[in-house]
Short mmCIF file of C-alpha atoms in Angstrom, two decimals:
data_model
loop_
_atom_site.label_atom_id
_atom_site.label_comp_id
_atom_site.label_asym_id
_atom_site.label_seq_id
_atom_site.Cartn_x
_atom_site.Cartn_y
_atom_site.Cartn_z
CA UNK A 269 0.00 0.00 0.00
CA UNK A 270 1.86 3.51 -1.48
CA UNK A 271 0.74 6.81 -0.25
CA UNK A 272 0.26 7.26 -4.46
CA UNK A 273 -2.86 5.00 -4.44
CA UNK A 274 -4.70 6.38 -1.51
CA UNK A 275 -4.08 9.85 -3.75
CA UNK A 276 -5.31 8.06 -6.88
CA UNK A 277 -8.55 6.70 -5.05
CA UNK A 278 -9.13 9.22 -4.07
CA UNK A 279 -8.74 11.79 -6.66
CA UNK A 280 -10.99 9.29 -8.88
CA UNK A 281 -13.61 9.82 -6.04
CA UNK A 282 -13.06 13.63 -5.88
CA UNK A 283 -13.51 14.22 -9.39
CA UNK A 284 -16.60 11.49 -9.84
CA UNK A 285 -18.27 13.21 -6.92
CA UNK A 286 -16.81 15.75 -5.26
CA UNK A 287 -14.77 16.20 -2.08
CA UNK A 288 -17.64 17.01 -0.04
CA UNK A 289 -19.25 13.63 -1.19
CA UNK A 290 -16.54 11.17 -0.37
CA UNK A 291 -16.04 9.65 2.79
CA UNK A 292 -13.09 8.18 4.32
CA UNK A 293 -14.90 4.93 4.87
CA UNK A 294 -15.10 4.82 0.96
CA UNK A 295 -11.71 5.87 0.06
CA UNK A 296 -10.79 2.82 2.47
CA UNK A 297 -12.64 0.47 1.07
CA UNK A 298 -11.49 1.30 -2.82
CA UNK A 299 -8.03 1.00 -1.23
CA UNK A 300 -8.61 -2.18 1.07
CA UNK A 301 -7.83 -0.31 4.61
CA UNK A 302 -10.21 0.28 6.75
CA UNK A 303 -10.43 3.87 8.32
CA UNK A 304 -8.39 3.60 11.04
CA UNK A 305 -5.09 2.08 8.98
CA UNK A 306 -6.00 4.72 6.54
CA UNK A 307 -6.04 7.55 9.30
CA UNK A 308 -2.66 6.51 10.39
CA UNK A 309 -1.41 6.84 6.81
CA UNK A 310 -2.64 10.01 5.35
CA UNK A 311 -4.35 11.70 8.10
CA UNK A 312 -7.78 12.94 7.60
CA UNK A 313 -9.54 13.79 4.05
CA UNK A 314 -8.44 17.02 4.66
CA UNK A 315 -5.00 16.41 4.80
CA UNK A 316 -5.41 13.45 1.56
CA UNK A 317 -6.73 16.63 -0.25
CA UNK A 318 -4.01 19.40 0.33
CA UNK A 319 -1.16 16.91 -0.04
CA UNK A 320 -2.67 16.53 -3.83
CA UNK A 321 -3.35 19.74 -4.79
CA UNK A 322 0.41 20.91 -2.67
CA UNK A 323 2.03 17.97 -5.27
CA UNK A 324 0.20 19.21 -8.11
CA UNK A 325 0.88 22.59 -7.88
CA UNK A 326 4.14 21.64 -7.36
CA UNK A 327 4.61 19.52 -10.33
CA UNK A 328 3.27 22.57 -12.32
CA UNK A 329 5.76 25.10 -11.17
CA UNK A 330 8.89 22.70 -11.22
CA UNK A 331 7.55 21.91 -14.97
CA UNK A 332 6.76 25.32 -15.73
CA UNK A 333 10.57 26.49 -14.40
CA UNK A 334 12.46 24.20 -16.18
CA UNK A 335 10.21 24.71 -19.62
CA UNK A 336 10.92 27.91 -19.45
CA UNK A 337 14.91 27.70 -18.12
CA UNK A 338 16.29 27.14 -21.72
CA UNK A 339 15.61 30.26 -23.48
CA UNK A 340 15.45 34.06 -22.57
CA UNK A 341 13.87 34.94 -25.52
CA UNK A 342 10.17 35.93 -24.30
CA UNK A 343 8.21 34.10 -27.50
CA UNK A 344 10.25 30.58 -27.22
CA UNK A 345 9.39 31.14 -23.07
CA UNK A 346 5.50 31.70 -23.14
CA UNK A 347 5.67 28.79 -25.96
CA UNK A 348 7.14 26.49 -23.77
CA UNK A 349 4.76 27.36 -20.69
CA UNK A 350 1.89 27.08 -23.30
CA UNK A 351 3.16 23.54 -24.46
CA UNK A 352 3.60 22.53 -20.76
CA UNK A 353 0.17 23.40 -19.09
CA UNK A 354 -1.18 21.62 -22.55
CA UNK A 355 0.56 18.27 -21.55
CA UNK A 356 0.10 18.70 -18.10
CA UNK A 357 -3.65 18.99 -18.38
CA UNK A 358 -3.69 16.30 -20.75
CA UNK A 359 -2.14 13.77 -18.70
CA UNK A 360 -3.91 14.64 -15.55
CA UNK A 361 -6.67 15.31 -16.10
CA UNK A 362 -8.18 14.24 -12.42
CA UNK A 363 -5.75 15.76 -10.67
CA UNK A 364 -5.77 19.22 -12.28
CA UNK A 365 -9.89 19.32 -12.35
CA UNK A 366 -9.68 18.53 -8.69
CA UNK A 367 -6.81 20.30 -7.44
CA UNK A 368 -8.92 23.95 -9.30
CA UNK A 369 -12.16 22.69 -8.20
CA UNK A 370 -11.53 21.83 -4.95
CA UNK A 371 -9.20 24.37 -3.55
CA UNK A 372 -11.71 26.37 -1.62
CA UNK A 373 -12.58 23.36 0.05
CA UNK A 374 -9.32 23.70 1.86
CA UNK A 375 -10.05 24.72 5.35
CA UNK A 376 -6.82 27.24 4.61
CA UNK A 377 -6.31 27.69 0.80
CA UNK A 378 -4.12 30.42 1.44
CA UNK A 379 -0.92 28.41 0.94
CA UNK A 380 -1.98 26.86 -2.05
CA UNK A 381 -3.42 29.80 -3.53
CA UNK A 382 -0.37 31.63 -3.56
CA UNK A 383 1.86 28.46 -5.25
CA UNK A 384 -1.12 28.64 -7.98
CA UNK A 385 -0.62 32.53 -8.07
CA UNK A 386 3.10 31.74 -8.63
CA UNK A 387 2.31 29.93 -11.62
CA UNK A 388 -0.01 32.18 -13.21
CA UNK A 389 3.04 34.47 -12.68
CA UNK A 390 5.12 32.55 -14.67
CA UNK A 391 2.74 33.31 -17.63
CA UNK A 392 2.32 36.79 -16.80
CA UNK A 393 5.81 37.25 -16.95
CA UNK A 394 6.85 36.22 -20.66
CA UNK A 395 3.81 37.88 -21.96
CA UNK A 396 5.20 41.78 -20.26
CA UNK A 397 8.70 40.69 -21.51
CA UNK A 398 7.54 39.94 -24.70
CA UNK A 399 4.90 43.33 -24.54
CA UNK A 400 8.00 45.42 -23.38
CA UNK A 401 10.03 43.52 -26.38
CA UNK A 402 7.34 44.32 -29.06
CA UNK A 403 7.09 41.13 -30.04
CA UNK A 404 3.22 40.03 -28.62
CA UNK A 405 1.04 43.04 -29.08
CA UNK A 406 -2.02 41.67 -27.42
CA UNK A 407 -4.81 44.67 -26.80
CA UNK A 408 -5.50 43.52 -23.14
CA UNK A 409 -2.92 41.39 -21.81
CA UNK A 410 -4.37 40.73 -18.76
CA UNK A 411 -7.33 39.12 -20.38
CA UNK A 412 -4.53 37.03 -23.20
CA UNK A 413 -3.16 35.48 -20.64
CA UNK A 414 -6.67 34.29 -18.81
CA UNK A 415 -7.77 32.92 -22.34
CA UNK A 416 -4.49 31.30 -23.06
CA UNK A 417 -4.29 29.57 -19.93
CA UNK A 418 -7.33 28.64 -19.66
CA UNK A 419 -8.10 27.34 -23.37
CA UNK A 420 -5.08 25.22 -21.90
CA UNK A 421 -6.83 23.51 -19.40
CA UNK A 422 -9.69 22.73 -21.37
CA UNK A 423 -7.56 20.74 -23.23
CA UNK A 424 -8.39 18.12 -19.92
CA UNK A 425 -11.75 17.85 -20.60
CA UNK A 426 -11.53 16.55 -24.55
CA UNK A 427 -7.96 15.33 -24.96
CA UNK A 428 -7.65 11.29 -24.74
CA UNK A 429 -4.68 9.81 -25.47
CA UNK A 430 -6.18 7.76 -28.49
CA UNK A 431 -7.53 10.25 -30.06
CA UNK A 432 -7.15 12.11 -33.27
CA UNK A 433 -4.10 13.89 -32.91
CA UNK A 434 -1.33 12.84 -30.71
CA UNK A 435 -0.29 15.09 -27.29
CA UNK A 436 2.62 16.89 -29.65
CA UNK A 437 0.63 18.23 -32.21
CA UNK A 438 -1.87 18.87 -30.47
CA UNK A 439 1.05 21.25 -28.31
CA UNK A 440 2.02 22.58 -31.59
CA UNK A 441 -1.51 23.93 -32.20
CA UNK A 442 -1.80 25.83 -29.32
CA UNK A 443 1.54 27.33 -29.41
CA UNK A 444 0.54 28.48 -32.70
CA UNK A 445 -2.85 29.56 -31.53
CA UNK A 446 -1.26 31.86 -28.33
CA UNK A 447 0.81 33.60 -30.43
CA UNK A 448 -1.85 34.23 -32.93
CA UNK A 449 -3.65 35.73 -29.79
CA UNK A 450 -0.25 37.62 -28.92
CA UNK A 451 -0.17 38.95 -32.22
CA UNK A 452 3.38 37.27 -32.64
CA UNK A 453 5.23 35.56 -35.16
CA UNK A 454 4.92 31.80 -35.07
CA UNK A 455 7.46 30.22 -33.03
CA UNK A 456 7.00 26.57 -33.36
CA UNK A 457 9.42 24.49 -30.61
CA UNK A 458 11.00 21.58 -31.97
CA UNK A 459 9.70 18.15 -31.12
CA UNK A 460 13.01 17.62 -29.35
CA UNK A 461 12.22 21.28 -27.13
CA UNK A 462 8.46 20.30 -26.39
CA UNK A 463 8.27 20.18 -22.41
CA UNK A 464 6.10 16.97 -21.77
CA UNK A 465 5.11 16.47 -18.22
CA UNK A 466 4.98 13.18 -16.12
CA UNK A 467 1.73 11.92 -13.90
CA UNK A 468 1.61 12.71 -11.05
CA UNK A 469 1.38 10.69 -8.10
CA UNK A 470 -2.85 10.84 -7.59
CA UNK A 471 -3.43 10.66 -11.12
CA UNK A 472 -4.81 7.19 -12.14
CA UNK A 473 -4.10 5.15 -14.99
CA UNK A 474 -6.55 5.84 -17.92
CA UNK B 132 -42.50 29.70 -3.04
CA UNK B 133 -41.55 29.52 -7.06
CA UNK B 134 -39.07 26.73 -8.45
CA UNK B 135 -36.89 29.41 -9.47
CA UNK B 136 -36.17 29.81 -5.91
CA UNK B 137 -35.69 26.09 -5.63
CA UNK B 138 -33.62 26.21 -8.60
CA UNK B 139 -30.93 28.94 -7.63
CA UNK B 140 -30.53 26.57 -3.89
CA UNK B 141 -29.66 24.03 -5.58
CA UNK B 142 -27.33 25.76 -8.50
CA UNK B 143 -25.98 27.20 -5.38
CA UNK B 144 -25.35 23.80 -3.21
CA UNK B 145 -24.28 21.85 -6.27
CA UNK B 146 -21.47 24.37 -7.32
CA UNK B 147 -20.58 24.92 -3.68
CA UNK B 148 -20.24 20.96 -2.85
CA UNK B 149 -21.48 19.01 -5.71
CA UNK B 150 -24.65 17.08 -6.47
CA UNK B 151 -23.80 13.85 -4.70
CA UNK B 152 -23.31 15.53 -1.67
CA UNK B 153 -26.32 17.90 -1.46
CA UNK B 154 -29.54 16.26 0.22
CA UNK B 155 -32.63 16.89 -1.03
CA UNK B 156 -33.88 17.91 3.17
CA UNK B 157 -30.98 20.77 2.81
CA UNK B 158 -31.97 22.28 -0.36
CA UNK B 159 -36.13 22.18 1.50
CA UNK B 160 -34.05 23.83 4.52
CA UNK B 161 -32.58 26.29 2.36
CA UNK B 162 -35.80 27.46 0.94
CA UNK B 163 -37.87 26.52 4.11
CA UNK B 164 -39.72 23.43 2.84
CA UNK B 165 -40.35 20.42 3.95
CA UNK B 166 -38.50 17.06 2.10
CA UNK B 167 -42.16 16.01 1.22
CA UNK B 168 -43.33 19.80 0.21
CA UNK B 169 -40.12 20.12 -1.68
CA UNK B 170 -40.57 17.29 -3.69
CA UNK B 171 -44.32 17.75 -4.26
CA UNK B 172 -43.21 20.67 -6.10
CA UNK B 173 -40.30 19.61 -7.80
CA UNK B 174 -39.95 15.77 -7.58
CA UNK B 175 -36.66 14.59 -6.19
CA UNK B 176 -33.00 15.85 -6.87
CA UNK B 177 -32.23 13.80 -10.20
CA UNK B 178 -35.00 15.84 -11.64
CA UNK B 179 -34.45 19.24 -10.07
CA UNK B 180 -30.42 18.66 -11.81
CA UNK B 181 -32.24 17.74 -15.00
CA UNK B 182 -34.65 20.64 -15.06
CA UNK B 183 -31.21 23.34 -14.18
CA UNK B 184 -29.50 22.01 -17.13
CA UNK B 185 -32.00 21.67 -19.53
CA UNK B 186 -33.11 25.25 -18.92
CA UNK B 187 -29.60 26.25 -19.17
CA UNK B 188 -28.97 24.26 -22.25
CA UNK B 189 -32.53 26.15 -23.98
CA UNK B 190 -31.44 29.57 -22.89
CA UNK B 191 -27.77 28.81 -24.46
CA UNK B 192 -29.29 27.48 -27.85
CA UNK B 193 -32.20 29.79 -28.11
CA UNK B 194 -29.55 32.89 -27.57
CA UNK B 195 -27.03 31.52 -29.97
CA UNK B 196 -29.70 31.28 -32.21
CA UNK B 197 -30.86 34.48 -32.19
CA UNK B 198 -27.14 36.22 -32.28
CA UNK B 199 -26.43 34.29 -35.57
CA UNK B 200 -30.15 35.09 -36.76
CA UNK B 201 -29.13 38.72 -38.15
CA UNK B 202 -26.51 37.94 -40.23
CA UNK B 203 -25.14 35.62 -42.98
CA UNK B 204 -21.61 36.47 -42.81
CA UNK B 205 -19.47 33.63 -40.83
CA UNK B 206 -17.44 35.96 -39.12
CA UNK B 207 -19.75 37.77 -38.05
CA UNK B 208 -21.56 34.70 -36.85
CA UNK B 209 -18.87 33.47 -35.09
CA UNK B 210 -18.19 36.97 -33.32
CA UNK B 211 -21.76 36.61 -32.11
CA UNK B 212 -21.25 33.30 -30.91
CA UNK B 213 -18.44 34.25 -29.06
CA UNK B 214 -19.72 37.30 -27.52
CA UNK B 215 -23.35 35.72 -26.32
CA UNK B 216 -20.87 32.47 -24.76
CA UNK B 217 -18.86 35.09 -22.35
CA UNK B 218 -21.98 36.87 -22.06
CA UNK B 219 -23.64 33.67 -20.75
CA UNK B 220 -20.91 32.75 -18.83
CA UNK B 221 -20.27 35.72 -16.84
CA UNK B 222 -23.79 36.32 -16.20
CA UNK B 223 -24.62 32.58 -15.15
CA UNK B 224 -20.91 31.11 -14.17
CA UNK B 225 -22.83 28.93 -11.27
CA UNK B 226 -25.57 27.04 -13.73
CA UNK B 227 -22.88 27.12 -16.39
CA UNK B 228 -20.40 25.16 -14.34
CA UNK B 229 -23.43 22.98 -12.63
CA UNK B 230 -24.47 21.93 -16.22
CA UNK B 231 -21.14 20.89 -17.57
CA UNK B 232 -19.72 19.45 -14.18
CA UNK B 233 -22.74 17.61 -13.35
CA UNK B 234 -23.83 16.68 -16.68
CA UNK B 235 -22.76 13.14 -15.88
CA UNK B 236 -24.75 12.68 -12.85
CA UNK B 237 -28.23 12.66 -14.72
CA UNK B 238 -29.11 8.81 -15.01
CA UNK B 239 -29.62 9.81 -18.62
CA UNK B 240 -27.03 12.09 -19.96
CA UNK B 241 -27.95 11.30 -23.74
CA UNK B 242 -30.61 13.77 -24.15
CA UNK B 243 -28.87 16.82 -22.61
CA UNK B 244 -25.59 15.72 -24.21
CA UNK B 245 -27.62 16.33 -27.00
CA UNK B 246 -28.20 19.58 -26.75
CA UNK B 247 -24.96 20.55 -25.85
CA UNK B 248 -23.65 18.84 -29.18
CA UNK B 249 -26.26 21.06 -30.72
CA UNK B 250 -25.20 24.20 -29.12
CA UNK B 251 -21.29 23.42 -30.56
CA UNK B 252 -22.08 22.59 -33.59
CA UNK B 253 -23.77 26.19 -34.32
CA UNK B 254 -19.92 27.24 -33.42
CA UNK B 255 -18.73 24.26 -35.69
CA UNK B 256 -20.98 25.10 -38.65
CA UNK B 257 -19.53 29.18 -39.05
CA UNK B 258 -16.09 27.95 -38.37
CA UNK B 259 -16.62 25.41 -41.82
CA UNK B 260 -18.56 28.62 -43.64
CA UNK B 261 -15.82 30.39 -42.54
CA UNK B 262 -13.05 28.08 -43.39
CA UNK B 263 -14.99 27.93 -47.07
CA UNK B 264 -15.06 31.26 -47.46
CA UNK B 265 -11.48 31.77 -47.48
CA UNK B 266 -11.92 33.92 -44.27
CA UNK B 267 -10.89 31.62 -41.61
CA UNK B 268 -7.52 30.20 -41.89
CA UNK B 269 -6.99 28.13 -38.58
CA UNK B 270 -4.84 25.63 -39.51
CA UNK B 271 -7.12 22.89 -37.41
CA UNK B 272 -10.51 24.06 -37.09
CA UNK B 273 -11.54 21.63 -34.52
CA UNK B 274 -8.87 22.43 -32.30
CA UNK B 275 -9.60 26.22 -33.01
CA UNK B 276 -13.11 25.70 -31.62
CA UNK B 277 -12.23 23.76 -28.86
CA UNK B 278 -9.99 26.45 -27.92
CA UNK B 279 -12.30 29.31 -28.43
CA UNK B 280 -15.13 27.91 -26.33
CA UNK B 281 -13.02 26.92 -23.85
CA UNK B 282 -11.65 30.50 -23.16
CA UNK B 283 -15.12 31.28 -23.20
CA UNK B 284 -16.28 29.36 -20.77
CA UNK B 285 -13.46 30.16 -18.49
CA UNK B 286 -14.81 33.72 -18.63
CA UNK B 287 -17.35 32.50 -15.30
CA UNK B 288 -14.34 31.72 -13.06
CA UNK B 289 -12.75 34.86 -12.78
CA UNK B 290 -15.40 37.47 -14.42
CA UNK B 291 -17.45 40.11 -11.87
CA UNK B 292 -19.74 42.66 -12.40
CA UNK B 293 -17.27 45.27 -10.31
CA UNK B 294 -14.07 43.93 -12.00
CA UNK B 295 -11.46 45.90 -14.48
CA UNK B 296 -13.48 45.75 -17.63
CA UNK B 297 -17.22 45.92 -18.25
CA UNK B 298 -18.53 43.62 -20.21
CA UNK B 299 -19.15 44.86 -23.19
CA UNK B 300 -15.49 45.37 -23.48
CA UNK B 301 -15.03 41.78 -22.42
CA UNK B 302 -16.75 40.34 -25.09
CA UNK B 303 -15.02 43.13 -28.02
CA UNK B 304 -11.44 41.48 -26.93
CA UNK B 305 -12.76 38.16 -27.06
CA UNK B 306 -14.33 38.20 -30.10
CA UNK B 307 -10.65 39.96 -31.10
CA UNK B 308 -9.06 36.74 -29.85
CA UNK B 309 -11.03 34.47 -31.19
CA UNK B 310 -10.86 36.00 -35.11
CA UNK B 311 -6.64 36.06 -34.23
CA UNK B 312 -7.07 32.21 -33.25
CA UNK B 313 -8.63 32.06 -37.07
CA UNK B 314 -6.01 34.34 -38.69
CA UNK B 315 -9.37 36.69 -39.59
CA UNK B 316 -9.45 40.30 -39.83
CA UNK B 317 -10.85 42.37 -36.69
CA UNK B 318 -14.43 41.77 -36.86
CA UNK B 319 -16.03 44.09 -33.97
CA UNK B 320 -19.74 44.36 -33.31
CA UNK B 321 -20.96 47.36 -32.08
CA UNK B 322 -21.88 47.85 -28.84
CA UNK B 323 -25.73 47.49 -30.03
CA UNK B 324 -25.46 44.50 -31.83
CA UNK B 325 -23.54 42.44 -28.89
CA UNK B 326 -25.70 39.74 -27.68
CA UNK B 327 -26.80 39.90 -23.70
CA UNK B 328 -27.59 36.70 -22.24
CA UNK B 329 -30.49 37.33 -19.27
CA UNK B 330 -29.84 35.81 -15.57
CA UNK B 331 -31.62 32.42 -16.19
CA UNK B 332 -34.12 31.63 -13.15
CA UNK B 333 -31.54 28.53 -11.10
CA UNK B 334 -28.63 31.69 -11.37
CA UNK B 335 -28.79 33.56 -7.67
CA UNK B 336 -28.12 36.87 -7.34
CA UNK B 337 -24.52 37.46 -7.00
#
């Protein structure tokens, strides 16, 4: 019994139903423990909950960081951040949808709130290098970087890994599509350059 | 006691918690019914969900309808589509995110999945007259649309009434995104011929 399947049960259960929903009698039973063994392992739901969203976020920012590590030019940066929140959100699906949707069940989000804000930052960043740069030209930047991001993690709720167009292309596309929104040249990343992000721990096999 | 009220406690406990873990007693509580009074009038919770997202579904298709009705030109379609989707979203981001999030909780999905399919396809059908036309030019219009409604939708998480922008203004840089996204020229509406989608009856006041 790893820590990673009580996080997979119950981030299957979280997303299925909700956080409020799920008892720790159930995410026992889907794990074999009963509550008390289960207690003694992860603590309460509450604490099962932050440690996922705390690894997620996590796994976003280290991601992010290093995607965006290899280049100072602003364009190649918000690509790679682009190309990384796409792959993220494609291969965890569960664990991003539950780590947004159930943050302000947190009893202190807080602390998680500000590693999300630190993300978002990350975003923000490239696109006021690249406005100061002249290279995006977006009329509202503030709003660019909402739809970018968040055209990103719809990618979530449609991608599957057998479907039409395989997780690099489908990166490709919207690189090509935020820079279209930026107003910027198209600055494709080589398949060799395309960040592609791991599961994470609570994220069950699909 | 009108089922609108009924309506906007349960939008309201489903978005807070999520269907499976609202009872049917705390929704009478919340409007100051009885379980038996509360279902005289509205039958239990599976139909209550259906009733939110059918009416949600209708007021999205009839307004989509109507935006396209006044024109013939695809871009102009599309900016119309575009604007009435953030303008339903940030008006009703509580029964917008209760009917996608919960859609799989109705025992019978098909019919409402229906509907939705409809509602995208009105966006699929002036991206293809577009795309025809020589106007559109996104190099995978499936993707494109994906991407577009998604940012859309996204509008109801971070959108309110007192924020930066008005909305109005919202919806011009949106529909400016999403004609970037399709390499089209600018294709503003004026402020008189941007759809409004109305507060539909389970949407509380906010």
């Amino acid at each position: 019994m790893q820590l990673g399947q009580v996080q997979q049960a119950a981030v299957a259960c979280f997303a299925r139903q909700g956080y409020t929903a799920t008892g720790i009698r159930e995410l026992g039973a889907a794990v074999g423990l009963n509550s008390a063994t289960l207690y003694h392992y992860v603590g309460g739901k509450q604490e099962l909950l932050l440690g996922i969203i705390r690894d997620c976020l996590s796994a976003m920012l280290d991601g992010a960081r290093n995607a965006i590590s290899r280049t100072q030019d602003p364009a190649r940066q918000l690509a790679a951040l682009v190309a990384f929140h796409v792959s993220f959100t494609a291969v965890n699906p569960l664990t991003a949808q539950v780590a947004t949707g159930e943050m302000r069940a947190l009893s202190d989000p807080a602390p998680m709130q500000a590693l999300r804000d630190e993300y978002e930052a990350l975003f923000a960043a490239a696109l006021a290098d690249g406005e100061r740069a002249g290279i995006f030209t977006a009329p509202d930047p503030g709003l660019a970087r909402l739809a970018i991001m968040e055209m990103g993690t719809g990618v979530g709720r449609w991608y599957r890994a057998d479907g039409r167009l395989p997780l690099p292309e489908v990166q490709l596309h919207f690189i090509a599509m935020a820079m279209r929104i930026l107003g910027a040249p198209e600055t494709p990343l080589s398949p060799h350059e395309l960040p592609t992000a791991q599961r994470v721990a609570s994220e069950g096999e699909r």
